[in-house]
XYZ file of C-alpha atoms in Angstrom:
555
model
C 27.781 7.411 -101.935
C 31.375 6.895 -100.928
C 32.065 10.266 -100.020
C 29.439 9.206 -97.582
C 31.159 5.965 -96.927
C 34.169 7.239 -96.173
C 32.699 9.696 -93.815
C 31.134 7.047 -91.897
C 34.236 5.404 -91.280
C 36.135 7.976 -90.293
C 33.939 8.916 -87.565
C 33.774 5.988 -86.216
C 37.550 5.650 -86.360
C 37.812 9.133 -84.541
C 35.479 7.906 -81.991
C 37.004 4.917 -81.098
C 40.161 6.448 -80.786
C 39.184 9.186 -78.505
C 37.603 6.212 -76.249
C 41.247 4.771 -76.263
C 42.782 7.992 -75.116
C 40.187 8.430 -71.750
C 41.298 7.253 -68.277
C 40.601 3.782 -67.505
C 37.734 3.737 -64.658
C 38.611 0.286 -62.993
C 35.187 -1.382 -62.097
C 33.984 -1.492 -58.567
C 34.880 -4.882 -57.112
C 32.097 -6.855 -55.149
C 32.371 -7.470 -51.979
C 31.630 -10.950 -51.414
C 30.942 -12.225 -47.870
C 33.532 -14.763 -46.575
C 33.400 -16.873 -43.791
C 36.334 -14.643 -42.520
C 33.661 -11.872 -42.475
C 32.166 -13.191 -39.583
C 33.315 -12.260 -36.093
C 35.337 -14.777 -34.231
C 33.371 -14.596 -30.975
C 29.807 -13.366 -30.613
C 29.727 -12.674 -26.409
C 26.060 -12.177 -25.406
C 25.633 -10.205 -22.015
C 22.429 -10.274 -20.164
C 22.617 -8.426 -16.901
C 19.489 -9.874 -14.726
C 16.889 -7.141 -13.210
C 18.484 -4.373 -16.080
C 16.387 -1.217 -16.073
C 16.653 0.859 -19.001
C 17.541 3.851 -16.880
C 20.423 2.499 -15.137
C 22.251 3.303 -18.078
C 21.315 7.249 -17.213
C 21.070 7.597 -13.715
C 24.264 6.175 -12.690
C 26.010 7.317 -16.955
C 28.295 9.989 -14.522
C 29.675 7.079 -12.367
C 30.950 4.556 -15.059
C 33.835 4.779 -16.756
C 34.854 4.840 -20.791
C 35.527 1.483 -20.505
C 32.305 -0.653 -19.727
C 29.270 0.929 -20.645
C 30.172 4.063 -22.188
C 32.357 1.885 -24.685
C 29.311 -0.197 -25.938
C 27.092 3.275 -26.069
C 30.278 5.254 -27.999
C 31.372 2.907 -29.980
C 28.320 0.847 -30.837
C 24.795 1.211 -31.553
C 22.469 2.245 -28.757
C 18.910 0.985 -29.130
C 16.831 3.267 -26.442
C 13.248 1.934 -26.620
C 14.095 -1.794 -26.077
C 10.885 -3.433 -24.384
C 10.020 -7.549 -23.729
C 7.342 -8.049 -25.694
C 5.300 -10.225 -23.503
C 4.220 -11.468 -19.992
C 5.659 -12.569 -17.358
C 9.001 -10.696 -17.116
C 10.759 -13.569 -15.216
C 14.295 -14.892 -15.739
C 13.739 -18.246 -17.035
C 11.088 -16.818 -20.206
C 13.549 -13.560 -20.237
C 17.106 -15.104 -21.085
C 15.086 -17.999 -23.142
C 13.374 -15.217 -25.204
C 16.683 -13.288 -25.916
C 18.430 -16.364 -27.060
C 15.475 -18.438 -29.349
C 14.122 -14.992 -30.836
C 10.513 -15.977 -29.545
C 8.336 -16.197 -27.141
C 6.897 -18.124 -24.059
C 3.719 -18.624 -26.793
C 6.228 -20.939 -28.331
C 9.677 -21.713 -26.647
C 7.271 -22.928 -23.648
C 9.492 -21.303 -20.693
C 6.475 -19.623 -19.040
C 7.965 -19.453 -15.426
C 10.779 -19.825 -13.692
C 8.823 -22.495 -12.275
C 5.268 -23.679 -13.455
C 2.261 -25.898 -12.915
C 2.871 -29.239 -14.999
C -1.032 -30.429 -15.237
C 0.267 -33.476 -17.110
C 2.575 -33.713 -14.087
C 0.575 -32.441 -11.545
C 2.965 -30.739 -9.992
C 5.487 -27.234 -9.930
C 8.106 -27.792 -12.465
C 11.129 -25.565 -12.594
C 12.466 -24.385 -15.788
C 16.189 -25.767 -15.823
C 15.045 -29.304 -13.616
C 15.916 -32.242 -14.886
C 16.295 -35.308 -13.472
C 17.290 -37.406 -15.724
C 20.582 -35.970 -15.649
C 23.254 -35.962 -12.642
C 25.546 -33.344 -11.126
C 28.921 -32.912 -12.021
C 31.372 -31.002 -9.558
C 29.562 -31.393 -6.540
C 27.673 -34.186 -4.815
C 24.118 -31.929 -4.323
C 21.361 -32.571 -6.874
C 21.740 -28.434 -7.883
C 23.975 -30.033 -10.986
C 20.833 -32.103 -12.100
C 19.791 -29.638 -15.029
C 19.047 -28.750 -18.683
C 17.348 -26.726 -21.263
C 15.306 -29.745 -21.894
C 12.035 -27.996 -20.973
C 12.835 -25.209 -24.212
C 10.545 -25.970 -27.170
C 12.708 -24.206 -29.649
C 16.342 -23.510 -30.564
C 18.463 -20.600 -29.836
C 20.856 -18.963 -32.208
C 23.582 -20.094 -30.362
C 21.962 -24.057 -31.538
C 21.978 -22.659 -34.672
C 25.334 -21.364 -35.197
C 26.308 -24.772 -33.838
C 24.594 -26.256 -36.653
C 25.472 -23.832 -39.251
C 29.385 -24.970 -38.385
C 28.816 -28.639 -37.983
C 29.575 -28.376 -34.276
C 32.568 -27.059 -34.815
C 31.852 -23.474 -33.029
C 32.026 -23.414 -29.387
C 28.805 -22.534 -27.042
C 29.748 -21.691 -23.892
C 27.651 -20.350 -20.856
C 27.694 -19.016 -17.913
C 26.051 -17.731 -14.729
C 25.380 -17.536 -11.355
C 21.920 -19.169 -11.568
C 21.838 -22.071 -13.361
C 18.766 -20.806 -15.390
C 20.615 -17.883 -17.132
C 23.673 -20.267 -18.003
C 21.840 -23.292 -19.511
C 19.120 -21.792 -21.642
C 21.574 -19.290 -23.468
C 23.668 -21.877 -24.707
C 20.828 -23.747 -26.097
C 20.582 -27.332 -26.855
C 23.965 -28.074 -28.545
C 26.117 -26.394 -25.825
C 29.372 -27.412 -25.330
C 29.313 -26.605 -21.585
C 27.326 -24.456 -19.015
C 28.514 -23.565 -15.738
C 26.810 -22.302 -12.599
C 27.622 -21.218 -9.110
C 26.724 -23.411 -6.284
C 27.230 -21.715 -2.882
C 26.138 -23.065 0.538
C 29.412 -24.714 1.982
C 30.960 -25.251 -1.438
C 31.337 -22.551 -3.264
C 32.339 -23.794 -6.988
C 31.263 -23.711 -10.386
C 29.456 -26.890 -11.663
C 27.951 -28.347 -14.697
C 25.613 -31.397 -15.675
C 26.310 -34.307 -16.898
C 23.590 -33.168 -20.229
C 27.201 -31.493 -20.850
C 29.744 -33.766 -19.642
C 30.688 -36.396 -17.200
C 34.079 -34.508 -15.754
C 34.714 -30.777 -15.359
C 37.274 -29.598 -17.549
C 40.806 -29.274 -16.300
C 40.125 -25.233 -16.179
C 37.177 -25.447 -14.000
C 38.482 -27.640 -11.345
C 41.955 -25.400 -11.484
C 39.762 -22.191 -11.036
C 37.812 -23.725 -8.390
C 40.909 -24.666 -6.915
C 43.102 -21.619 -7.169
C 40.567 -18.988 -7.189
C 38.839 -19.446 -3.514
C 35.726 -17.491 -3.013
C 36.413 -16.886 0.317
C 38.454 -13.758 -1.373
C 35.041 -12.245 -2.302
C 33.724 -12.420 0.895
C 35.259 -9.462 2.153
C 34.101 -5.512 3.103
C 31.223 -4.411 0.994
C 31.641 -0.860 0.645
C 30.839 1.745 -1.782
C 33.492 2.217 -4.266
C 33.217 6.202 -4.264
C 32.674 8.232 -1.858
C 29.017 7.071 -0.230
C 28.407 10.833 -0.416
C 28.457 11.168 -4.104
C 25.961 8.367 -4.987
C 23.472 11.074 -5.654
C 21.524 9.007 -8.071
C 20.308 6.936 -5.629
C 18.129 6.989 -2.414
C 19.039 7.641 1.279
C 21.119 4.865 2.686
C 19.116 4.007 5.738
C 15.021 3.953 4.815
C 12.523 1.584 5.483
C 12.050 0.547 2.449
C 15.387 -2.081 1.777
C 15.575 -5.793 3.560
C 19.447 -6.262 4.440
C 20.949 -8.460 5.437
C 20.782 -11.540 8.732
C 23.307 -10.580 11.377
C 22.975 -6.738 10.208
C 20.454 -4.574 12.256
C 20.298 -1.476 9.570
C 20.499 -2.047 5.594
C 23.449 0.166 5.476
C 26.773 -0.186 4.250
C 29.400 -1.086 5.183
C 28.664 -5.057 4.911
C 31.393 -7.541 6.292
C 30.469 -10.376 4.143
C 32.571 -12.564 6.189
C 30.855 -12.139 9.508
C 27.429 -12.334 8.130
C 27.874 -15.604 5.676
C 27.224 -18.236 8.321
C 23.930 -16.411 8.923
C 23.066 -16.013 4.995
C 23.301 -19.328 3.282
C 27.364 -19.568 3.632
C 28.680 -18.766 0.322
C 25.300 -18.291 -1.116
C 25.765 -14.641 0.081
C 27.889 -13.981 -2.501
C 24.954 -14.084 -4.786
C 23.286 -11.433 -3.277
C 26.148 -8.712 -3.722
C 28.269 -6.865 -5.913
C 30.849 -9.368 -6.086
C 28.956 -12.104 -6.974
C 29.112 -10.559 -10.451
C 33.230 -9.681 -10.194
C 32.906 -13.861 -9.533
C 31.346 -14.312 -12.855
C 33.507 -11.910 -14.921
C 36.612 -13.540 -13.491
C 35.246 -17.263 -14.602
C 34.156 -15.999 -18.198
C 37.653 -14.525 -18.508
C 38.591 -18.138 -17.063
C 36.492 -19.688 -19.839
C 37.743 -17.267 -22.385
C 41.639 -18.962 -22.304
C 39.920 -22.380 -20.867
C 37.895 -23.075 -23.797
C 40.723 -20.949 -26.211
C 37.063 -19.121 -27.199
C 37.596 -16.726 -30.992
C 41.098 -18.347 -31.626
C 39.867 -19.682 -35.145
C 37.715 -18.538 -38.233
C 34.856 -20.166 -36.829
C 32.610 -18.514 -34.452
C 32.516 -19.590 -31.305
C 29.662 -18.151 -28.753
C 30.012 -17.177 -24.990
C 26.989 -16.353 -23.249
C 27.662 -14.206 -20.087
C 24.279 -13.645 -17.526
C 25.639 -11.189 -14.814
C 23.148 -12.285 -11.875
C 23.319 -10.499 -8.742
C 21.764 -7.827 -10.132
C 18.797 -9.350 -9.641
C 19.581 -10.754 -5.924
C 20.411 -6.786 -5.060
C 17.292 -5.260 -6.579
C 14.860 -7.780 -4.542
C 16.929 -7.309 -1.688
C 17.348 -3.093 -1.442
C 15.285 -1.908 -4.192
C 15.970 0.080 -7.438
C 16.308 3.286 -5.950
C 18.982 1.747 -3.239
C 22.718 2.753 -2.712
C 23.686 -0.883 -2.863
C 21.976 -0.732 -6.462
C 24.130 1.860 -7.271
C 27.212 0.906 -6.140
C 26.595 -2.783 -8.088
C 26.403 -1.417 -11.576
C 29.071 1.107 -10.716
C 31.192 -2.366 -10.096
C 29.427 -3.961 -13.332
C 30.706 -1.434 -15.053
C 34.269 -2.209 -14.327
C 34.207 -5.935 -14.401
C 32.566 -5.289 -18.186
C 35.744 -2.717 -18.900
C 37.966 -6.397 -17.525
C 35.791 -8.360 -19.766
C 36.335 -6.070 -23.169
C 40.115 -5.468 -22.283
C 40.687 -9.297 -22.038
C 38.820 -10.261 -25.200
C 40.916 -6.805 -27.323
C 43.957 -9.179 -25.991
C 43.080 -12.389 -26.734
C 40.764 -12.469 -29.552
C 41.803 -8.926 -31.178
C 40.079 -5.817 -31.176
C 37.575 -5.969 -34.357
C 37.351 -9.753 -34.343
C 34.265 -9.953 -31.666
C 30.782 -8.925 -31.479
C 29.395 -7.983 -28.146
C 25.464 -7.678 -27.277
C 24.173 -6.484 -23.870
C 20.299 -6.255 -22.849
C 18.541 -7.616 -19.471
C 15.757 -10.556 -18.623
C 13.460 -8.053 -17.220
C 13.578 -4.709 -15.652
C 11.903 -4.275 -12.116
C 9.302 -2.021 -9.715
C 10.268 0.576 -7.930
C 9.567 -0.500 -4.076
C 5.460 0.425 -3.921
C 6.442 1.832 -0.197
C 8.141 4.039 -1.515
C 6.420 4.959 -4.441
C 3.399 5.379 -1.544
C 5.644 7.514 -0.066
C 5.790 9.949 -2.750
C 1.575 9.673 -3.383
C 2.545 7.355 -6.604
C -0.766 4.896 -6.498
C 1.079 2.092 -5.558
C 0.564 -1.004 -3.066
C 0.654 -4.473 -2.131
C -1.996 -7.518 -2.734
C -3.890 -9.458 0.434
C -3.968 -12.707 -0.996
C -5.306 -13.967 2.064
C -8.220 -11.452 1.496
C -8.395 -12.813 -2.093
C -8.523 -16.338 -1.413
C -11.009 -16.508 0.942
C -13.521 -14.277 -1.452
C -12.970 -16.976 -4.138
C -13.079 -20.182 -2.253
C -16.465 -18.644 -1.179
C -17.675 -17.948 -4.376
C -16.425 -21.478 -6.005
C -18.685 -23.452 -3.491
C -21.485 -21.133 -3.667
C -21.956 -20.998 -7.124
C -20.191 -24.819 -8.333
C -20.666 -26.863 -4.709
C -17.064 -28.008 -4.724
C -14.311 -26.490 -3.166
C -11.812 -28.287 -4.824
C -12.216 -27.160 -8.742
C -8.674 -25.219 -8.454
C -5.844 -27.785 -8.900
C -3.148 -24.798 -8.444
C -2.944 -20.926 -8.512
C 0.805 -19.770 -9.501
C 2.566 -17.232 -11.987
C -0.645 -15.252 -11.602
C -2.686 -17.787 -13.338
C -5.237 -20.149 -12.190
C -5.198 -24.580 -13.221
C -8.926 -25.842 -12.851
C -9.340 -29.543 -11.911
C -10.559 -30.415 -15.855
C -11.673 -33.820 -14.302
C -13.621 -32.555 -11.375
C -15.226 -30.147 -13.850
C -16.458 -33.256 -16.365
C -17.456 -35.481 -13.493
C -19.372 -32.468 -11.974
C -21.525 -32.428 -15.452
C -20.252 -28.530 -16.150
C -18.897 -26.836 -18.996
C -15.234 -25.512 -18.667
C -15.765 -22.579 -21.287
C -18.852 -21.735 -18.249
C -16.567 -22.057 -15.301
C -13.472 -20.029 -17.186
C -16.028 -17.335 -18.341
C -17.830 -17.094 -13.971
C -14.141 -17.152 -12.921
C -13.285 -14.278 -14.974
C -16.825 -12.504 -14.279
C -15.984 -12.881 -10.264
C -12.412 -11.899 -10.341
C -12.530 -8.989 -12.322
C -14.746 -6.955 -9.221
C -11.766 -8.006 -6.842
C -9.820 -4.916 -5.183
C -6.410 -4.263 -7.543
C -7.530 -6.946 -9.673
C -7.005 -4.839 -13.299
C -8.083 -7.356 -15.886
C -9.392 -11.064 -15.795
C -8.807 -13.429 -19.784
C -9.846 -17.219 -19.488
C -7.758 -19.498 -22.103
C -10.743 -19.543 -23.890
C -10.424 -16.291 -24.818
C -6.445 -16.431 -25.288
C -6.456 -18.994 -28.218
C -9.998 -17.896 -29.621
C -8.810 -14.607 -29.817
C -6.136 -12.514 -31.477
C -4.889 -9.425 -29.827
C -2.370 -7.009 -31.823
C -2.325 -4.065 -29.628
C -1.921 -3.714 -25.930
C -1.234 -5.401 -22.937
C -3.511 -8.061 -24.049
C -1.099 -8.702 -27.034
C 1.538 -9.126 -24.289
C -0.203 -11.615 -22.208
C -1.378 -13.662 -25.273
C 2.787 -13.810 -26.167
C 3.415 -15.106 -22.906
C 0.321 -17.874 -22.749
C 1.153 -21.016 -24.154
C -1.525 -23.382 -25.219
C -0.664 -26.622 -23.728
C 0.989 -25.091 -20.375
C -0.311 -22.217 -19.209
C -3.514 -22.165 -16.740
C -7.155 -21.644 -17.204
C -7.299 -17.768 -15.994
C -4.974 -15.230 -16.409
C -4.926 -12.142 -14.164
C -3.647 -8.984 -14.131
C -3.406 -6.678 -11.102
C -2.981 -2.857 -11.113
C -0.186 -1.154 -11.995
C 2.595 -1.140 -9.099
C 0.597 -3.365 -6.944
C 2.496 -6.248 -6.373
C 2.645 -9.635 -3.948
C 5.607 -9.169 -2.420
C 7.343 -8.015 0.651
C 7.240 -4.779 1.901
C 10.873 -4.105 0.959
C 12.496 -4.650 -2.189
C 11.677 -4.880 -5.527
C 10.709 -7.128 -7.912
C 8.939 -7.825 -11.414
C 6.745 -9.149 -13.828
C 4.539 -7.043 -15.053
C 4.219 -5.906 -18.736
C 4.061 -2.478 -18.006
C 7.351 -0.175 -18.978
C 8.967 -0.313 -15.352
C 9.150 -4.115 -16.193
C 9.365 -4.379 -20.143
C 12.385 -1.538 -20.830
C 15.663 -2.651 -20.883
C 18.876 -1.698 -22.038
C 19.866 -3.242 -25.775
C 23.507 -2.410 -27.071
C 25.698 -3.481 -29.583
C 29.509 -3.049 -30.556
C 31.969 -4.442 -31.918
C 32.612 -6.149 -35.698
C 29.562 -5.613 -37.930
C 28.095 -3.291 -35.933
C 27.144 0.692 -36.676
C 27.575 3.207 -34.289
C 24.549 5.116 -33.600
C 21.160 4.801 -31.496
C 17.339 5.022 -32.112
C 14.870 5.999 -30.349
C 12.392 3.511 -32.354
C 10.582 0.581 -30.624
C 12.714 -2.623 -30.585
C 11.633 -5.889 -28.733
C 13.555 -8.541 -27.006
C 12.741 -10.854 -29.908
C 14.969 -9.153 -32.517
C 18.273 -10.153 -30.456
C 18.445 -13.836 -31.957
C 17.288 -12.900 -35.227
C 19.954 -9.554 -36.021
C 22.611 -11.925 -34.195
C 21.605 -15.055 -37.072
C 21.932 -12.123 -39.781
C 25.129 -11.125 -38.649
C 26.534 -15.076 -38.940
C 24.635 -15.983 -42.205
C 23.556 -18.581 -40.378
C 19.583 -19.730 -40.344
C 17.245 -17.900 -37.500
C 16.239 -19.685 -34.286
C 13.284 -22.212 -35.564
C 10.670 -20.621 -33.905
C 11.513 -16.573 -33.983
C 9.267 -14.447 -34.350
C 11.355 -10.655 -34.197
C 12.937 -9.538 -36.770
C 16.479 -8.731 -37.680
C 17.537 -5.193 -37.154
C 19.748 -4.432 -40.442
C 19.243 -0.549 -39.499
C 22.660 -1.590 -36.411
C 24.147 -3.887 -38.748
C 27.744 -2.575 -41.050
């Protein structure tokens, strides 16, 4: 037994002392997440009337700065689609910023029927605030109309109002619902005879020192110069012929061809309005967010500020000359080297690796149905004069009272809910004839009544998007959808709205700190901007999102 003994022991003692004689493995520290982990500045592009394809068609014309930077050095996400209708500006940048939709954050228009109101509303209107930097009531606005917050509210909270929000546009829309509630400042451009950049007093009571030295120093008049192509018009072989029928133009311009000397035609297009509805209108933007940038001293600390960028004339080309125009070509080729400014500007001042960068649009657009007519694409444009008549007709034929329709806007009808009880008639009966009639009209592709909006729940389909967009308490009585590229609009130009893929895909890149680099071809939706930005920050989502983050771009 202590033969045994001492065997025991010295086995063990042999053991221990070979453990004693291995290399020491040093454990695997855990990373834990700082508050130094979190980028600086989060910059949040949205370039208005985006197609998908844009990036594509016109890849050989941009340069490895703008663009091509996001798509090599970030993550790509190729199937981006809104996932809901309308595809308007206002709902658009207020979707990409709250995470939702206009089901909840209420924005179902640029401007809408208020039938508490009983009247149009418009999306950033308020007046219960004044203008500040010019005298014109185009200063009295707000988000006040958005039901929900945006991520940029949130990181506000999340800091105790100690990060910055700043935004910034062009239209006053795609500045002030960006930056949320909390914002410290929005700024847009008001033209006409001015021609400066102007805020609210929901923000402040004075411009900053910044503002009034930009307005001062940087005259627009130095925009309104030659519009030309940048390349040789010859090589702009993505695009359409230059002079067609199917492009508007211009006042003072016989032919919607370029060149355009801005400074000749302004008096005859709004003054300095026109600057709005070219290519230089967004080199006017990038050189006030780079403005902002040192203004605001935007990424200069540990805790995040947010700038949120909307790139606008965009949009003002597209309805003017069309997706398939040179001018379109020649303003993202532009775009694309204001965003190269942008980037190179925040490397310098905030650092290369300390900012996170996301660019995706409000909408996408049509291609002009004159043209796709012209190429035997069914295509074509709505008589609403046609229309109307058929249904006043039918609504005193079959009710006796011709004035049951309060207001017919954002393709939706607003009974007269009044008329209807005083008339001794059912409003679920009216909704459901209204649909019954509609739905035989010419173009007229599908007919839903509230009713059947909130009674019903669609998953799949363009249903699903039309039930995302319809809010409850303001959206009208009938909803109506026409056929696909038939449109009420004028014979040139484009436009959108739709939630069919001309009008739902849209470009959605990432880059910078905490992001991958890579791309996917799977589905992702507007709504999963606010909610992978709030993961990237720690910070809680927007209060009403709905999308979901997307950890698959995330480092």
């Amino acid at each position: 037994m202590l033969k045994n003994a001492i065997t025991f022991f010295l086995i063990i003692f042999l053991y221990n002392s070979s453990l004693a004689q291995r290399p020491q493995v040093k454990k695997k520290r855990v990373q834990v997440e700082t508050f130094n982990s979190r980028p600086k500045l989060v910059v949040g592009i949205v370039v208005d009337q985006m197609r998908y394809d844009y990036l594509t068609r016109f890849e050989s014309k941009f340069s490895n700065g703008g663009f091509k930077r996001m798509i090599n050095e970030g993550f790509n996400c190729k199937n981006n689609h809104f996932n809901y209708i309308p595809t308007y500006t206002g709902p658009g940048h207020a979707s990409v910023y709250t995470g939702t939709t206009p089901r909840y954050h209420g924005v179902i228009g640029n401007n809408w029927y208020d039938k508490e109101e009983k009247k149009s509303v418009y999306c950033a209107g308020d007046n219960a605030v004044q203008s500040v930097g010019t005298s014109a009531n185009s200063g009295q606005m707000s988000p006040h109309r958005m039901k929900t917050t945006t991520f940029t509210d949130e990181n506000r909270l999340f800091t105790q109002m100690r990060g910055k929000t700043v935004g910034i546009s062009i239209k006053d829309r795609g500045a002030i619902l960006p930056a949320g509630h909390t914002a410290n400042a929005a700024y847009w451009f008001h033209g006409k005879d001015e021609g400066n950049w102007i805020s609210s007093t929901f923000y402040m009571n004075e411009l900053p020192k910044w503002v009034k030295d930009f307005n001062t120093e940087h005259s627009v008049s130095k925009y309104l110069k030659t519009w030309n192509t940048l390349y040789d018009i010859n090589t702009y072989t993505e695009s359409g012929s230059d002079l067609n029928s199917f492009e508007g133009g211009y006042k003072g311009k016989e032919t919607a061809t370029f060149p355009y000397q801005l400074d000749v035609l302004k008096d005859t297009n709004g003054g300095y309005d026109l600057l709005k509805a070219t290519a230089y209108g967004n080199s006017l933007t990038a050189d006030f967010a780079l403005a902002a940038l040192k203004g605001e001293a935007l990424g200069k600390d540990d805790i995040t500020d947010v700038l949120a960028i909307s790139f606008s004339s965009t949009d003002y080309v597209g309805h003017n000359f069309g997706v398939n125009s040179k001018e379109i070509e020649d303003a993202y080729i532009r775009l694309d080297k204001d965003l190269e400014r942008l980037f190179n500007a925040l490397d310098k001042e905030v650092g290369r690796g300390n900012y996170t960068v996301f660019l995706t649009a409000d909408h996408a657009a049509v291609n002009v149905p004159a043209y796709l007519q012209s190429v035997k694409i069914p295509s074509g444009y709505l008589n609403n004069a046609k229309t109307k008549k058929q249904f006043d007709t039918f609504m005193e034929q079959t009710f006796k009272a011709s004035d049951l329709v309060e207001n017919v806007s954002n393709n939706q009808i607003f009974l007269n809910r009044e008329k209807i009880k005083v008339l001794g008639l059912e409003l679920n009966d009216v909704q459901e004839a209204i649909v019954n009639e509609l739905i035989n009209y010419e173009h007229v592709d599908k007919v839903y009544s509230a009713n059947t909006m909130h009674a019903t729940e669609f998953t799949r389909g363009i249903e699903a998007l039309l039930q995302k967009g319809y809010n409850q308490k303001r959206s009208g009585d009938i909803l109506v959808l026409s056929d696909p590229a038939f449109i009420s609009y004028h014979k040139t130009g484009s436009t959108h709205g739709s939630g069919l893929n001309y009008d739902t895909h849209v470009p959605l890149l990432f880059f910078g700190k905490g992001i991958k680099h890579g791309q996917t071809l799977q589905k992702t939706e507007i709504t999963d901007i606010a909610p992978t930005m709030s993961a990237l920050l720690g910070i809680s989502f927007p209060n009403g999102a709905i999308g979901k983050p997307l950890e698959f771009i995330l480092d």
